[in-house]
Amino acid sequence: METIKDALDFRDFSKAERIGLILFTIFLLAFPWIGTGSFVKAVMIQFLLFSLFGMGWNTIGGYGGQVELGKAQYVGIGAYTVSLMMVWWKIPFWVSMPIGVLIAIGYSFIIGYPLFRLKGHYFAIATICTSLVLQDIFINWKLVGAAKGIELPIHEHPDFLYMQFKSDTYYYYFIMVFFYVALFYMNRFRKSKLGYQLRMIKDDEEAAESLGIDARWCKIKAYTIASAFVAVGGGFMAVYNLYIDPYSVMDLDLSIKIALMAMLGGAASLWGPIIGAAFLVPLDRFLGSWLGGYKGLIGVDFMIYAMLIMAVSAYQPRGIWGIIEQFRRKGK
Amino acid sequence: MIYLEVINIVKEFGGLVANNNVSFQIEQGEIIGLIGPNGAGKTTLFNCIVGFHKPDSGKVTFKGKDITGFKPFETNREGIGRTFQIMKVTTGMTVLENVMVGAFCRTDKRNIARAEASEILSFLGLEGVKEYHINELPIAIQRKAGLARALATKPELLMLDEVASGLNHKETEEVVELLRRLNTEKKITLFLIEHIMEMVMSVSQRLIVLDGGEKIAEGLPGEIVKNENVIKAYLGEKYAKSH
Ligand SMILES: Nc1ncnc2c1ncn2[C@@H]1O[C@H](COP(=O)(O)OP(=O)(O)OP(=O)(O)O)[C@@H](O)[C@H]1O
Ligand SMILES: [Mg+2]
């Protein structure tokens, strides 16, 4: 009960933020009806999806301050679980997606245990490596489609259980529901014991330990929560795209984008990952279709992101949200 | 049962012996000072007790329990709190939040943690600064905030690494007063490293002296100032004469 109350309690936010949240919610609800094309709707779905990823990343990467660059492996676990269970055993999305989340939790716990013996850059590199290894395994694993990936069987009629719809609008509303669940969860998380403990670990890990905090265990918990979030998004990607392969759901690109968006928007803040996704998802789409024509320009998009994040973080390490807060503090 | 017992602690850093066979005991309710010149191994000894370092050999027991090699968070849960000589100046959390983190060790509820943190902050006279970030505060207040944070974990033995360094005379007196109150009102056993002689002499009931990693003396403040080894190693002729 108290948990739910906390999740829905935005009283500690400024009036502007609360009004912003209401307007934003009205906008999201109305969006499919304002007559935009399918391209814009697809961008919106991506935006909500990456906000979800970013909010998950924010637990360990933002509040916990651990440079985590391996979230793609959990997108993959979520996506593959849903796809394979559907192809092999016709198991509906609403069963396979939670199973994917459980697998992600178990897997993240197992690799989190040794991973969090490492600190700083070593940790960051190790997260990249574990993700690359898993991707490599899937690229070579015949049983799960290897590099060719998996196509999901297309149902003739719309099917809620299997999350198959003719219109993107349905997918839009479903990802929106996930988005809000994530948002409310994070609203509670930031006020929870674990949230406070992680922020202390980020500030000063030795001091945190001296205050009775088992830093490694806290990090593992946060990492596991982050992985669960991301696996939900992965499962959604499978039913939304109806096709997955190790490149689309487990690539390093994806891991970096998730972390980058949250950092650009403002790590360790509730709105940060959402703001970051609002900037980078459209930019990503735009650059993708613009640069797509030029074969030699692969990677230019990442150069642009890198410059963006350097520009923002040179000014304010806490990203766009940090800049907003800085002005608010000055204004007072 | 001996309250805190340190037996033959040895700690080397690549050939440098920072603690060499250090042994002593502390009784419940005491205020003990740990002194010694710079680099004597005082902080290292603290770290060996609370678990930031694993001693190369030797043993630490607390209330009869062997806590050698415990992690810092484990020794904290046993009831040992500590403050740091150098407090990282952090920007991420307010003073209140810092103290709440300490209080969260004993509760899962935010309201309880907040209430306890507020109580400690008012005990230390810090209500006025609770919404500030630590980096926005003068050093004396920062140190108090560090103390508040440690106190919030409800330690029964509190180890203070130079709480009074960098403070002026008046601030130092306030800290002394505060420590006495902690000892008498809250029944906390205090073990403190201190460089300011007047302070450590007046507040401690007993002193332990380290030099070059070894314990060279132990006794009442009055005895320590007369101890020849100590005079030679540390206090200097001047201090000995003037007392
Ligand atoms: N982590 C470490 N690695 C290597 N050497 C260390 C380490 N910590 C302390 N030392 C060395 O051990 C010796 C004792 O240091 P320690 O910090 O315990 O002294 P101290 O008595 O606390 O001194 P001060 O009064 O200056 O705080 C010093 O020579 C120091 O350089
Ligand atoms: Mg020291």
mmCIF file of N, CA and C and ligand atoms in Angstrom, chain B residues 13 16 18 36-45 53 85 162 195, ligand 1:
data_model
loop_
_atom_site.group_PDB
_atom_site.id
_atom_site.type_symbol
_atom_site.label_atom_id
_atom_site.label_comp_id
_atom_site.label_asym_id
_atom_site.label_seq_id
_atom_site.Cartn_x
_atom_site.Cartn_y
_atom_site.Cartn_z
ATOM 1 N N PHE B 13 52.587 -2.118 4.104
ATOM 2 C CA PHE B 13 52.288 -1.681 2.745
ATOM 3 C C PHE B 13 53.566 -1.814 1.931
ATOM 4 N N LEU B 16 56.704 -1.238 3.892
ATOM 5 C CA LEU B 16 56.550 -0.240 4.940
ATOM 6 C C LEU B 16 55.625 -0.795 6.018
ATOM 7 N N ALA B 18 53.268 -0.282 8.622
ATOM 8 C CA ALA B 18 52.443 0.815 9.124
ATOM 9 C C ALA B 18 51.920 0.527 10.527
ATOM 10 N N GLY B 36 50.034 10.289 18.015
ATOM 11 C CA GLY B 36 51.292 9.892 17.398
ATOM 12 C C GLY B 36 51.593 10.840 16.266
ATOM 13 N N PRO B 37 52.887 10.963 15.901
ATOM 14 C CA PRO B 37 53.256 11.903 14.835
ATOM 15 C C PRO B 37 52.627 11.524 13.490
ATOM 16 N N ASN B 38 52.745 12.385 12.519
ATOM 17 C CA ASN B 38 52.247 12.095 11.182
ATOM 18 C C ASN B 38 52.865 10.807 10.654
ATOM 19 N N GLY B 39 52.045 9.981 10.069
ATOM 20 C CA GLY B 39 52.551 8.741 9.492
ATOM 21 C C GLY B 39 52.818 7.657 10.517
ATOM 22 N N ALA B 40 52.360 7.850 11.763
ATOM 23 C CA ALA B 40 52.638 6.876 12.812
ATOM 24 C C ALA B 40 51.851 5.581 12.607
ATOM 25 N N GLY B 41 50.785 5.661 11.841
ATOM 26 C CA GLY B 41 49.988 4.468 11.595
ATOM 27 C C GLY B 41 48.633 4.483 12.283
ATOM 28 N N LYS B 42 48.209 5.655 12.702
ATOM 29 C CA LYS B 42 46.938 5.760 13.443
ATOM 30 C C LYS B 42 45.737 5.420 12.561
ATOM 31 N N THR B 43 45.677 6.069 11.403
ATOM 32 C CA THR B 43 44.543 5.818 10.509
ATOM 33 C C THR B 43 44.544 4.361 10.038
ATOM 34 N N THR B 44 45.748 3.856 9.787
ATOM 35 C CA THR B 44 45.864 2.461 9.374
ATOM 36 C C THR B 44 45.294 1.527 10.443
ATOM 37 N N LEU B 45 45.600 1.843 11.687
ATOM 38 C CA LEU B 45 45.094 1.018 12.780
ATOM 39 C C LEU B 45 43.554 1.050 12.816
ATOM 40 N N HIS B 53 41.085 -2.251 5.964
ATOM 41 C CA HIS B 53 42.269 -3.065 5.657
ATOM 42 C C HIS B 53 42.111 -4.382 6.381
ATOM 43 N N GLN B 85 39.141 10.990 8.393
ATOM 44 C CA GLN B 85 40.069 12.111 8.510
ATOM 45 C C GLN B 85 39.836 13.073 7.354
ATOM 46 N N GLU B 162 40.411 12.404 13.708
ATOM 47 C CA GLU B 162 40.676 13.845 13.655
ATOM 48 C C GLU B 162 39.426 14.679 13.363
ATOM 49 N N HIS B 195 45.194 15.349 16.735
ATOM 50 C CA HIS B 195 46.494 16.011 16.715
ATOM 51 C C HIS B 195 46.549 17.170 17.700
HETATM 52 N N1 LIG C 1 46.795 2.440 1.483
HETATM 53 C C1 LIG C 1 48.088 2.652 1.729
HETATM 54 N N2 LIG C 1 49.026 2.211 0.861
HETATM 55 C C2 LIG C 1 50.339 2.412 1.096
HETATM 56 N N3 LIG C 1 50.818 3.043 2.162
HETATM 57 C C3 LIG C 1 49.948 3.511 3.058
HETATM 58 C C4 LIG C 1 48.542 3.335 2.895
HETATM 59 N N4 LIG C 1 47.913 3.905 3.947
HETATM 60 C C5 LIG C 1 48.876 4.408 4.731
HETATM 61 N N5 LIG C 1 50.102 4.167 4.210
HETATM 62 C C6 LIG C 1 51.381 4.540 4.833
HETATM 63 O O1 LIG C 1 51.385 3.992 6.120
HETATM 64 C C7 LIG C 1 51.956 4.903 7.039
HETATM 65 C C8 LIG C 1 50.976 5.184 8.136
HETATM 66 O O2 LIG C 1 49.916 5.970 7.610
HETATM 67 P P1 LIG C 1 48.671 6.419 8.451
HETATM 68 O O3 LIG C 1 47.752 7.134 7.517
HETATM 69 O O4 LIG C 1 48.120 5.269 9.178
HETATM 70 O O5 LIG C 1 49.301 7.456 9.455
HETATM 71 P P2 LIG C 1 48.604 8.427 10.492
HETATM 72 O O6 LIG C 1 49.195 8.119 11.807
HETATM 73 O O7 LIG C 1 47.152 8.363 10.374
HETATM 74 O O8 LIG C 1 49.138 9.829 9.994
HETATM 75 P P3 LIG C 1 48.427 11.262 9.985
HETATM 76 O O9 LIG C 1 48.583 11.811 11.345
HETATM 77 O O10 LIG C 1 49.215 12.034 8.993
HETATM 78 O O11 LIG C 1 47.022 11.051 9.585
HETATM 79 C C9 LIG C 1 52.342 6.140 6.253
HETATM 80 O O12 LIG C 1 53.726 6.058 5.938
HETATM 81 C C10 LIG C 1 51.518 6.033 5.006
HETATM 82 O O13 LIG C 1 52.172 6.612 3.914
#
